Amino acid sequence: MGTKEFNWPEALRNDRERTLTQLYKQTFPMVLHYVKRNSGTEQDAKDLFQDAVIIFYEKAVRGELTLTASASTYLVSICRKRWLRELHQRSHWESTEGQELDQAQPPADFELEKPESEPSLMEYVEQLGSTCQSILLSFYYFRQTMEQIAEQHQYRNIRTATVQKFKCLERLRKSVSTALLETFYH
Amino acid sequence: MRPELERIQLIEDYLYQRLSPTQTADLEVRLLIEPDLYEELEVQKQVYNLLQARGRRQLRSELEHIHQRLYGQPTYPWLAYILVGFLALAAGCWLMG
């Protein structure tokens, strides 16, 4: 975005919806164009692009993002690499019907690492109720600051919000612990 | 904060590598001799993985929402109204006639 360094982590933390909408509007048409021209569908383009934005978000808020060009260029290049790989896998699949797809691909930095969590545990996050859920996701996933979280939930100060955060974490840990014990004994 | 919460915070600081070298060494010794603490740490790791997975799902649904708002069938409602209007008119004519 221009010559001046745009602070993506800050923009994403301050107003995720607006920042992502802007990025979406600016970049998705290019990805769509590229994928459609290379034997893909609109659905392919959407899945590809959304994965790329997730990679971008996670890297940005963790301070792992080094942009050498604009964010749009970065996203398009992730999508291009992944789409080429996808096409390669599809053609490979067709030409070696029934054979094992070769699994020995090294994970690259444009990949989404697989979620390590049991899908069955997801419901415990839901059961926390909306306040706890929002505090925990805002802090641990969206990496917002405690100041922002305290303000969003109208806590008097960071300290109160932090105590609340640990109470929520304690509740979640309790239910996960019980669930894990149950699977262990069955 | 009550002691249970302090303990959760300590484990978190350890996992996020926010402890000093001395504190880290202390905790690592405690982990060897306190099986309960070790177990709590293992569960807490799972909890952070779970929040990562759940957060990603949330982000994906927000992106889907943005997509729908930007590109989701904008001409549809309008076409549907015309179609319904037309059908109503046709049905009316048929009933009358």
Coordinates of C-alpha atoms in Angstrom, one line a residue:
Chain A
M1 CA 0.0 0.0 0.0
G2 CA 2.0 2.9 -1.3
T3 CA 5.6 3.6 -0.4
K4 CA 5.0 4.1 3.3
E5 CA 5.1 1.0 5.3
F6 CA 1.6 0.0 6.2
N7 CA 1.3 -1.6 9.6
W8 CA -0.7 -4.7 9.0
P9 CA -0.6 -6.2 12.4
E10 CA -1.9 -3.0 13.9
A11 CA -4.6 -2.5 11.3
L12 CA -5.8 -6.2 11.7
R13 CA -5.9 -5.8 15.5
N14 CA -7.7 -2.5 15.4
D15 CA -10.3 -3.2 12.9
R16 CA -10.2 -6.7 11.5
E17 CA -13.4 -6.5 9.6
R18 CA -12.6 -3.3 7.7
T19 CA -9.0 -4.3 7.0
L20 CA -9.9 -7.7 5.7
T21 CA -12.8 -6.4 3.6
Q22 CA -10.4 -3.9 2.0
L23 CA -7.9 -6.6 1.3
Y24 CA -10.6 -8.9 0.0
K25 CA -12.0 -6.3 -2.4
Q26 CA -8.5 -5.5 -3.7
T27 CA -7.2 -9.0 -4.1
F28 CA -9.9 -11.6 -4.7
P29 CA -10.7 -10.5 -8.3
M30 CA -7.1 -11.1 -9.3
V31 CA -7.1 -14.6 -7.7
L32 CA -10.4 -15.4 -9.3
H33 CA -9.1 -14.3 -12.7
Y34 CA -6.0 -16.4 -12.3
V35 CA -7.7 -19.6 -11.1
K36 CA -10.5 -19.4 -13.8
R37 CA -7.9 -19.0 -16.5
N38 CA -6.1 -22.1 -15.2
S39 CA -9.0 -24.5 -15.2
G40 CA -10.4 -23.8 -11.8
T41 CA -13.8 -22.7 -10.6
E42 CA -15.0 -19.8 -8.5
Q43 CA -15.3 -22.1 -5.5
D44 CA -11.6 -23.2 -6.0
A45 CA -10.6 -19.5 -6.1
K46 CA -12.6 -18.7 -2.9
D47 CA -11.1 -21.6 -0.9
L48 CA -7.6 -20.9 -2.1
F49 CA -7.9 -17.2 -1.3
Q50 CA -9.5 -17.6 2.1
D51 CA -6.7 -20.1 3.1
A52 CA -4.1 -17.5 2.0
V53 CA -5.7 -14.7 4.1
I54 CA -5.7 -17.0 7.1
I55 CA -2.0 -17.7 6.6
F56 CA -1.4 -13.9 6.1
Y57 CA -3.4 -13.1 9.3
E58 CA -1.7 -15.6 11.5
K59 CA 1.8 -14.6 10.3
A60 CA 1.0 -10.9 10.6
V61 CA -0.2 -10.9 14.2
R62 CA 2.6 -13.2 15.3
G63 CA 5.2 -10.8 13.9
E64 CA 6.3 -13.4 11.4
L65 CA 5.4 -11.5 8.3
T66 CA 8.1 -10.0 6.1
L67 CA 6.5 -8.3 3.1
T68 CA 8.8 -7.5 0.2
A69 CA 5.9 -6.3 -1.9
S70 CA 2.3 -5.3 -1.3
A71 CA 0.0 -7.6 0.7
S72 CA -2.0 -8.2 -2.4
T73 CA 1.0 -9.4 -4.3
Y74 CA 1.9 -11.7 -1.3
L75 CA -1.6 -13.2 -1.3
V76 CA -1.7 -13.7 -5.0
S77 CA 1.7 -15.5 -4.9
I78 CA 0.6 -17.8 -2.1
C79 CA -2.5 -18.6 -4.2
R80 CA -0.5 -19.2 -7.3
K81 CA 1.9 -21.6 -5.7
R82 CA -0.9 -23.6 -4.0
W83 CA -3.0 -23.7 -7.1
L84 CA -0.1 -25.0 -9.2
R85 CA 0.5 -27.7 -6.6
E86 CA -3.2 -28.5 -6.6
L87 CA -3.2 -28.9 -10.4
H88 CA -0.2 -31.1 -10.2
Q89 CA -1.8 -33.3 -7.6
R90 CA -5.0 -33.5 -9.6
S91 CA -3.2 -34.6 -12.8
H92 CA -1.0 -36.9 -10.8
W93 CA -4.2 -38.5 -9.3
E94 CA -5.7 -39.0 -12.8
S95 CA -2.6 -40.5 -14.3
T96 CA -1.9 -42.9 -11.4
E97 CA -5.4 -44.1 -10.7
G98 CA -5.7 -46.2 -7.6
Q99 CA -2.1 -45.6 -6.7
E100 CA -1.0 -43.8 -3.5
L101 CA -0.5 -40.1 -3.9
D102 CA 3.1 -39.4 -3.0
Q103 CA 3.0 -38.1 0.5
A104 CA 6.7 -37.0 0.8
Q105 CA 6.0 -33.4 0.2
P106 CA 7.9 -31.0 2.5
P107 CA 5.6 -28.5 4.3
A108 CA 6.2 -25.1 2.8
D109 CA 5.6 -21.7 4.2
F110 CA 2.6 -21.2 2.1
E111 CA 0.8 -24.1 3.7
L112 CA -1.7 -24.0 6.4
E113 CA -0.4 -26.4 9.1
K114 CA -3.0 -28.9 10.0
P115 CA -5.0 -28.3 13.1
E116 CA -3.7 -30.4 15.9
S117 CA -6.9 -30.4 17.8
E118 CA -9.6 -33.0 18.0
P119 CA -12.7 -31.6 16.3
S120 CA -14.8 -33.2 19.1
L121 CA -13.2 -30.8 21.6
M122 CA -14.6 -27.7 19.7
E123 CA -17.9 -27.9 21.4
Y124 CA -16.2 -27.1 24.8
V125 CA -15.3 -23.7 23.4
E126 CA -18.9 -23.1 22.5
Q127 CA -20.1 -24.2 25.9
L128 CA -18.1 -21.4 27.5
G129 CA -20.7 -18.8 26.6
S130 CA -20.1 -15.8 24.4
T131 CA -18.0 -13.6 26.7
C132 CA -15.4 -16.2 27.6
Q133 CA -15.3 -17.4 24.0
S134 CA -14.8 -13.9 22.7
I135 CA -12.1 -13.1 25.3
L136 CA -10.1 -16.3 24.7
L137 CA -10.3 -16.1 20.9
S138 CA -9.5 -12.4 20.8
F139 CA -6.4 -13.0 22.9
Y140 CA -5.0 -16.3 21.8
Y141 CA -6.0 -16.5 18.2
F142 CA -6.6 -12.9 17.0
R143 CA -3.8 -11.7 19.2
Q144 CA -5.5 -8.5 20.3
T145 CA -4.0 -6.7 23.2
M146 CA -5.4 -6.9 26.7
E147 CA -6.1 -3.1 26.5
Q148 CA -8.4 -3.8 23.5
I149 CA -10.1 -6.7 25.1
A150 CA -10.7 -4.8 28.3
E151 CA -12.2 -2.0 26.3
Q152 CA -14.4 -4.2 24.2
H153 CA -15.9 -5.9 27.2
Q154 CA -16.0 -2.9 29.4
Y155 CA -13.7 -4.1 32.1
R156 CA -12.3 -1.4 34.4
N157 CA -8.7 -2.1 33.6
I158 CA -6.3 -4.6 32.1
R159 CA -5.9 -6.4 35.4
T160 CA -9.6 -7.2 35.7
A161 CA -9.7 -8.4 32.1
T162 CA -6.6 -10.6 32.7
V163 CA -8.1 -12.3 35.7
Q164 CA -11.3 -12.9 33.7
K165 CA -9.2 -14.3 30.9
F166 CA -7.6 -16.8 33.2
K167 CA -10.9 -17.8 34.8
C168 CA -12.2 -18.6 31.3
L169 CA -9.1 -20.5 30.5
E170 CA -9.5 -22.5 33.8
R171 CA -13.0 -23.4 32.8
L172 CA -12.0 -24.6 29.4
R173 CA -9.0 -26.5 30.8
K174 CA -11.4 -28.3 33.2
S175 CA -13.8 -29.5 30.5
V176 CA -11.0 -30.5 28.2
S177 CA -9.3 -32.4 31.0
T178 CA -12.5 -34.3 31.8
A179 CA -13.0 -35.1 28.1
L180 CA -9.5 -36.4 27.7
L181 CA -9.8 -38.6 30.8
E182 CA -13.0 -40.0 29.5
T183 CA -11.5 -40.9 26.1
F184 CA -8.5 -42.4 28.0
Y185 CA -10.7 -44.7 30.0
H186 CA -12.9 -45.9 27.2
Chain B
M1 CA -5.5 -13.7 41.6
R2 CA -6.2 -16.9 43.5
P3 CA -3.4 -19.5 43.5
E4 CA -5.1 -21.8 40.9
L5 CA -5.1 -18.9 38.4
E6 CA -1.6 -18.0 39.3
R7 CA -0.6 -21.6 38.4
I8 CA -2.3 -21.4 35.1
Q9 CA -0.5 -18.1 34.4
L10 CA 2.8 -19.7 35.3
I11 CA 2.3 -22.6 32.9
E12 CA 1.3 -20.2 30.2
D13 CA 4.3 -18.0 30.7
Y14 CA 6.4 -21.2 30.5
L15 CA 4.8 -22.4 27.3
Y16 CA 5.0 -19.0 25.7
Q17 CA 8.7 -18.7 26.8
R18 CA 8.1 -15.6 28.9
L19 CA 10.0 -16.8 32.0
S20 CA 13.5 -15.9 32.9
P21 CA 16.2 -18.7 32.6
T22 CA 16.1 -19.2 36.4
Q23 CA 12.3 -19.4 36.5
T24 CA 12.3 -21.8 33.6
A25 CA 14.9 -24.1 35.3
D26 CA 12.8 -24.0 38.5
L27 CA 9.7 -25.0 36.7
E28 CA 11.4 -27.7 34.8
V29 CA 12.5 -29.3 38.1
R30 CA 9.0 -29.0 39.5
L31 CA 7.6 -30.7 36.4
L32 CA 9.8 -33.7 37.1
I33 CA 8.7 -34.1 40.7
E34 CA 5.1 -32.9 40.5
P35 CA 3.1 -35.2 38.2
D36 CA 0.0 -33.1 38.7
L37 CA 1.7 -30.0 37.4
Y38 CA 3.0 -32.0 34.4
E39 CA -0.5 -33.2 33.6
E40 CA -1.9 -29.7 33.9
L41 CA 0.7 -28.5 31.4
E42 CA -0.2 -31.2 28.9
V43 CA -3.9 -30.3 29.1
Q44 CA -3.1 -26.6 28.8
K45 CA -1.1 -27.3 25.6
Q46 CA -4.2 -29.0 24.2
V47 CA -6.3 -26.0 25.2
Y48 CA -4.1 -23.7 23.2
N49 CA -4.2 -26.0 20.2
L50 CA -8.0 -26.1 20.5
L51 CA -8.2 -22.3 20.6
Q52 CA -6.0 -22.1 17.6
A53 CA -8.3 -24.5 15.7
R54 CA -11.4 -22.8 16.9
G55 CA -10.1 -19.3 16.1
R56 CA -9.2 -20.3 12.6
R57 CA -12.7 -21.6 12.1
Q58 CA -14.0 -18.2 13.3
L59 CA -11.8 -16.3 10.9
R60 CA -12.9 -18.5 8.0
S61 CA -16.5 -17.8 8.8
E62 CA -15.8 -14.0 9.0
L63 CA -14.2 -14.3 5.5
E64 CA -17.1 -16.1 4.2
H65 CA -19.4 -13.4 5.5
I66 CA -17.2 -10.7 3.8
H67 CA -17.3 -12.7 0.6
Q68 CA -21.1 -12.9 0.7
R69 CA -21.4 -9.2 1.4
L70 CA -19.1 -8.3 -1.5
Y71 CA -20.1 -10.9 -4.1
G72 CA -23.1 -12.8 -2.9
Q73 CA -25.8 -12.8 -5.5
P74 CA -26.6 -9.1 -5.6
T75 CA -29.1 -9.2 -8.4
Y76 CA -31.0 -12.1 -6.8
P77 CA -33.6 -10.4 -4.5
W78 CA -34.6 -8.1 -7.3
L79 CA -35.0 -10.9 -9.9
A80 CA -36.9 -12.9 -7.4
Y81 CA -39.4 -10.0 -6.8
I82 CA -40.0 -9.7 -10.5
L83 CA -40.5 -13.4 -10.9
V84 CA -42.9 -13.6 -7.9
G85 CA -44.8 -10.5 -9.2
F86 CA -45.1 -12.0 -12.6
L87 CA -46.3 -15.4 -11.3
A88 CA -48.9 -13.7 -9.0
L89 CA -50.1 -11.7 -12.0
A90 CA -50.3 -14.8 -14.2
A91 CA -52.2 -16.7 -11.5
G92 CA -54.5 -13.7 -11.0
C93 CA -55.3 -13.6 -14.7
W94 CA -55.9 -17.3 -14.8
L95 CA -58.3 -17.3 -11.9
M96 CA -60.2 -14.3 -13.2
G97 CA -60.3 -15.5 -16.8

